[in-house]
mmCIF file of C-alpha atoms and ligand atoms in Angstrom:
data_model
loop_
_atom_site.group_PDB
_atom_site.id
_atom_site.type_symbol
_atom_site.label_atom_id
_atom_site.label_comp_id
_atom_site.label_asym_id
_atom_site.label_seq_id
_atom_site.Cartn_x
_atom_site.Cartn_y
_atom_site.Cartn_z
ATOM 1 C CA UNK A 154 7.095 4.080 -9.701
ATOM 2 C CA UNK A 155 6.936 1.168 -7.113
ATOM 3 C CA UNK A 156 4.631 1.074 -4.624
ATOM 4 C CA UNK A 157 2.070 2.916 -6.600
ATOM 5 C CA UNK A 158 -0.967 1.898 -8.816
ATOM 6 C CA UNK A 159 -1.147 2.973 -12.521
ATOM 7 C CA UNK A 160 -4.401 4.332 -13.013
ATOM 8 C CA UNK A 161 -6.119 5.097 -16.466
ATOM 9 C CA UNK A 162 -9.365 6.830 -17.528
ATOM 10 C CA UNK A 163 -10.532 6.184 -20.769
ATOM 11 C CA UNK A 164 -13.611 7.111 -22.793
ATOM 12 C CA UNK A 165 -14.522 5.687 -26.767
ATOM 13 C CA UNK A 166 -13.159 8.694 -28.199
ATOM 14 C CA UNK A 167 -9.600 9.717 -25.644
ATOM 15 C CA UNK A 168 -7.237 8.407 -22.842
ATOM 16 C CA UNK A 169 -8.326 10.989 -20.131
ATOM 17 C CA UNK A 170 -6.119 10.561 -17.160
ATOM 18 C CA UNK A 171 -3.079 8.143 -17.233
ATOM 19 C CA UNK A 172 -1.142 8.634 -13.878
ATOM 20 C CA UNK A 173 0.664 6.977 -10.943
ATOM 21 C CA UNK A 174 -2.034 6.746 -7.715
ATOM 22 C CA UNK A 175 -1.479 6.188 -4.638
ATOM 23 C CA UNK A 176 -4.496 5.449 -3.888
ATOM 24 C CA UNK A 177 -7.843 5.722 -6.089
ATOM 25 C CA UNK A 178 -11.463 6.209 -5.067
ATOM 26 C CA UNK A 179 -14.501 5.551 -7.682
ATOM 27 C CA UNK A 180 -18.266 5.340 -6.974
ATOM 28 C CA UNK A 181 -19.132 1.605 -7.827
ATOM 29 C CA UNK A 182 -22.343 1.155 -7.880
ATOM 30 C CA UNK A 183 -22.397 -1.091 -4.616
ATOM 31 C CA UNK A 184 -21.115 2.087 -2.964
ATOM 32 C CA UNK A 185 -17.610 4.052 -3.344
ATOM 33 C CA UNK A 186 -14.584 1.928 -3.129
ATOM 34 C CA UNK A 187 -10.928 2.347 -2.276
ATOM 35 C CA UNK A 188 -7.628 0.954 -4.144
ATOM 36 C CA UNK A 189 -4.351 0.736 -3.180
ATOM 37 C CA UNK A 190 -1.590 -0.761 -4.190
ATOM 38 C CA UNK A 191 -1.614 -4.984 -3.711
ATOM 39 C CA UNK A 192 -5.886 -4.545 -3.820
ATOM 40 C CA UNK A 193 -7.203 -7.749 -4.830
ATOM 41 C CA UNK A 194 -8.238 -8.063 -8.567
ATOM 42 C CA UNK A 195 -11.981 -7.016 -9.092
ATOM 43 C CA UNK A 196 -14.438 -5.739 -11.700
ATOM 44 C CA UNK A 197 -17.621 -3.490 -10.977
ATOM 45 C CA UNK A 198 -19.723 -1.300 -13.056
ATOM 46 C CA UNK A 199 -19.631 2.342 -11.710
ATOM 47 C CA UNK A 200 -22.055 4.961 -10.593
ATOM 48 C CA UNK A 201 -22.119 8.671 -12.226
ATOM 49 C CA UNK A 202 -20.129 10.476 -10.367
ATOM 50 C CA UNK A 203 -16.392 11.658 -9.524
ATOM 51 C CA UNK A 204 -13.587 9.420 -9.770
ATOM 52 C CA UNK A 205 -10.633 11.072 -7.009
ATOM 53 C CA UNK A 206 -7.136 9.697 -6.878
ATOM 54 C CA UNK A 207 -4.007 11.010 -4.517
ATOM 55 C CA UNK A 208 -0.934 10.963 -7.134
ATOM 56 C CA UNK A 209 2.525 10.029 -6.491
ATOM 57 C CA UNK A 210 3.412 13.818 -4.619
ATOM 58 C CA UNK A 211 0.769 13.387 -2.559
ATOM 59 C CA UNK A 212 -1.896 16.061 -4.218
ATOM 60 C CA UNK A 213 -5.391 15.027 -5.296
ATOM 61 C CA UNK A 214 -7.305 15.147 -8.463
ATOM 62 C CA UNK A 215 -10.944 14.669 -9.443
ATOM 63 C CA UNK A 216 -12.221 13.115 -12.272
ATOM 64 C CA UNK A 217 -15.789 13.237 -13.538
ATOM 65 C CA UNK A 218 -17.226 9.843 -15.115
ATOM 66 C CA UNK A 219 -20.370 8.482 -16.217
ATOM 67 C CA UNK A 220 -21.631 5.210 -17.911
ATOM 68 C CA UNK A 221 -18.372 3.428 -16.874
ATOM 69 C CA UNK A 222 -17.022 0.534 -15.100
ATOM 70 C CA UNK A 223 -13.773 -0.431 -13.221
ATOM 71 C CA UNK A 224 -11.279 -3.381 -13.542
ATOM 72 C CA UNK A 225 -8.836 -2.799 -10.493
ATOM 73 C CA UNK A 226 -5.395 -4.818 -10.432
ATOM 74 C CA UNK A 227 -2.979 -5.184 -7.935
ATOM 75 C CA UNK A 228 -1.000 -2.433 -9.475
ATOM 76 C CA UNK A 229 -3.394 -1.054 -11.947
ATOM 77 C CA UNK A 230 -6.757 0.447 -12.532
ATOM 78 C CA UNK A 231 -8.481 0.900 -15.406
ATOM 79 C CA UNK A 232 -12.046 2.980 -15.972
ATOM 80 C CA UNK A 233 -13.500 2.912 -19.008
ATOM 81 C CA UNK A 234 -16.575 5.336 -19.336
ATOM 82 C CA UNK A 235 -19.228 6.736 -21.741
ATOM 83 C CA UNK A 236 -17.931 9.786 -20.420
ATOM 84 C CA UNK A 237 -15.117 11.285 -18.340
ATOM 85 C CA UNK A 238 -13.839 14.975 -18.393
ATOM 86 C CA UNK A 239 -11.084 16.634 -15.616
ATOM 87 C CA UNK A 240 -12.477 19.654 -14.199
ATOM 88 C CA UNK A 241 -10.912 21.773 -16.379
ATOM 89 C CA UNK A 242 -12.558 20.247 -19.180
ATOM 90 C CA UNK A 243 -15.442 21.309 -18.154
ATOM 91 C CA UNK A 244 -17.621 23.724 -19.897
ATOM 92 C CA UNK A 245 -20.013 24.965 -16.941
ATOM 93 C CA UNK A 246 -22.299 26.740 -19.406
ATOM 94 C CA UNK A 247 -22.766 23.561 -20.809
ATOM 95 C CA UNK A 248 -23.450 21.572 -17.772
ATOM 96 C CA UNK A 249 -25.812 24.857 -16.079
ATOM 97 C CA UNK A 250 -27.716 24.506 -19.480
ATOM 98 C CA UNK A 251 -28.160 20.902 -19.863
ATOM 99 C CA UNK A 252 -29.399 20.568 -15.942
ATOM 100 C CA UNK A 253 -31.868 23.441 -17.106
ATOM 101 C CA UNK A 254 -33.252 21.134 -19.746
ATOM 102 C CA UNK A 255 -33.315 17.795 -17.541
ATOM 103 C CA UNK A 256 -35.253 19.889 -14.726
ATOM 104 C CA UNK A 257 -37.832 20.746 -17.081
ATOM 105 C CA UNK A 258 -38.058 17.362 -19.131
ATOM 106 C CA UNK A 259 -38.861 15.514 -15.352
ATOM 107 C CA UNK A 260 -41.565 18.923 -14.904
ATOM 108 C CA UNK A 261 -43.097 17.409 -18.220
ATOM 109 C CA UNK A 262 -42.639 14.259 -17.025
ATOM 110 C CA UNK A 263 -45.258 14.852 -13.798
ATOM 111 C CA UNK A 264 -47.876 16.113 -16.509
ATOM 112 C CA UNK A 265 -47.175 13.822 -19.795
ATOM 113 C CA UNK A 266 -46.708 10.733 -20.653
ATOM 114 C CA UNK A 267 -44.181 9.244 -22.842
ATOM 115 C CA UNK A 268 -41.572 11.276 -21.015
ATOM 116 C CA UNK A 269 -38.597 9.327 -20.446
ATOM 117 C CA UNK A 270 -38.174 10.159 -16.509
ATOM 118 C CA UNK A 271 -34.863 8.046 -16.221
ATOM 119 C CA UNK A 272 -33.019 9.144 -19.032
ATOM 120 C CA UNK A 273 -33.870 12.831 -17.655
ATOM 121 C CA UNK A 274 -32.502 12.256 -14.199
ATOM 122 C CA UNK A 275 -29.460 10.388 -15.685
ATOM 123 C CA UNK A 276 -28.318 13.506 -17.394
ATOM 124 C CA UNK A 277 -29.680 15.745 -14.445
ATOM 125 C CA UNK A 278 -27.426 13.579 -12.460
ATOM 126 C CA UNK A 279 -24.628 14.014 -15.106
ATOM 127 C CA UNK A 280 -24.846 17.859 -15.325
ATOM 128 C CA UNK A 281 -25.213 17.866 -11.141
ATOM 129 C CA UNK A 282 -22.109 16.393 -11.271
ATOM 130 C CA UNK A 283 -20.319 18.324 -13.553
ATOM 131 C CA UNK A 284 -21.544 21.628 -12.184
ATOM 132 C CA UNK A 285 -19.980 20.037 -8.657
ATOM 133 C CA UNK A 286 -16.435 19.442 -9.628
ATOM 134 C CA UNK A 287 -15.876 22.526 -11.661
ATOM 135 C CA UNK A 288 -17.101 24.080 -8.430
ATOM 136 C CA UNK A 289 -19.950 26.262 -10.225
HETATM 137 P P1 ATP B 444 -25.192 17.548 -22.916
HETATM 138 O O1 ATP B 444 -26.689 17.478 -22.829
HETATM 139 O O2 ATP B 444 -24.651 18.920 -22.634
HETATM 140 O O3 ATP B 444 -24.626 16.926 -24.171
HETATM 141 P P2 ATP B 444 -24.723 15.080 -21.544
HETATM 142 O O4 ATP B 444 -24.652 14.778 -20.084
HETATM 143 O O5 ATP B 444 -25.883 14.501 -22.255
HETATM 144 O O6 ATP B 444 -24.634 16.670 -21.706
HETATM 145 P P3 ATP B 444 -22.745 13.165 -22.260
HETATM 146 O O7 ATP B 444 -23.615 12.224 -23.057
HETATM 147 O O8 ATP B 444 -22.358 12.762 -20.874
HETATM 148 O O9 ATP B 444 -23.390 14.624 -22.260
HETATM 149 O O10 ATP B 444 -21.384 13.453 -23.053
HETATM 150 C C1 ATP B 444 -21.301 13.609 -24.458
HETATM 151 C C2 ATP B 444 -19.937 14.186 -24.782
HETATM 152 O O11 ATP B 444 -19.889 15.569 -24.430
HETATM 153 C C3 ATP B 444 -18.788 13.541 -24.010
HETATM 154 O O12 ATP B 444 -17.647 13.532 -24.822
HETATM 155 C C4 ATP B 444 -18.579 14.473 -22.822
HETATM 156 O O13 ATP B 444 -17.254 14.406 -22.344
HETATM 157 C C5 ATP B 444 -18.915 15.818 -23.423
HETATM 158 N N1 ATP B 444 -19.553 16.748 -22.456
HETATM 159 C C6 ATP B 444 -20.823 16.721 -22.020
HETATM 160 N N2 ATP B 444 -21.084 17.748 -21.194
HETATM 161 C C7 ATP B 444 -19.926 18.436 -21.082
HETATM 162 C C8 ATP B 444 -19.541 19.610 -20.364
HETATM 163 N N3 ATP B 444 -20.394 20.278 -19.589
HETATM 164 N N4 ATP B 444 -18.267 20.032 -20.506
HETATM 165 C C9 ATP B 444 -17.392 19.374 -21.282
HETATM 166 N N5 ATP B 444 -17.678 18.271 -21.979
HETATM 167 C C10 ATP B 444 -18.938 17.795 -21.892
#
């Protein structure tokens, strides 16, 4: 379609989303950003967090990622991420349960040492974000 920017989410494992944007927001990690068509060519390393793009009918979609980074194009962008899921691929249990865990590892982590108080709020982060799109 001209006039709009090809956008593709992909993990190690799947092509997630592969759709024409209008425009696409990610959280870089110097803050969110905006691309639209004709952007200027960049490269950043992204935040966890949601991913939301406008397609070519005007509706928008959210996109969960997390350990990713972004190469935007004047007509394309491309996210490649540790991990990316569309709400609907979502399993909330899954998310509710693993946010259960990470609370309690940083709990430990006030009394113990040897508790590895990033990697818990990375995946409390992760399963904060998860729970968010799916809307649970
Ligand atoms: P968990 O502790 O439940 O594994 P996590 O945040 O550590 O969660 P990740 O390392 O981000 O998981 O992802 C590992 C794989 O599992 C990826 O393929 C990811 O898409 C998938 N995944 C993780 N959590 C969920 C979820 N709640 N629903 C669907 N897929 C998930």
């Amino acid at each position: 379609m001209a006039g709009s920017i090809r956008l593709e989410v992909v993990t190690p494992e799947r092509s997630v989303v592969s759709a024409d944007a209008q425009m696409v927001v990610a959280p870089g990690i110097q803050g969110e950003f905006g691309v639209l068509v004709g952007h200027t060519p960049f490269l950043t390393t992204l935040k966890t967090g949601i991913v939301r793009y406008t397609d070519s009918g005007g509706q928008e979609h959210f996109v969960f990622v997390s350990g990713g980074f972004a190469e935007a194009l004047p007509d394309k962008v491309t996210i490649l991420a540790e991990s990316a899921e569309i709400s609907d691929e979502i399993d909330l249990t899954r998310a509710k349960a693993a946010l259960e865990r990470a609370r309690k590892r940083l709990e430990e982590a006030n009394r113990q040492e040897g508790i590895d108080r990033h990697r818990a709020k990375a995946a409390l982060e992760r399963a904060m974000f998860r729970i968010s799109l799916k809307g649970g």
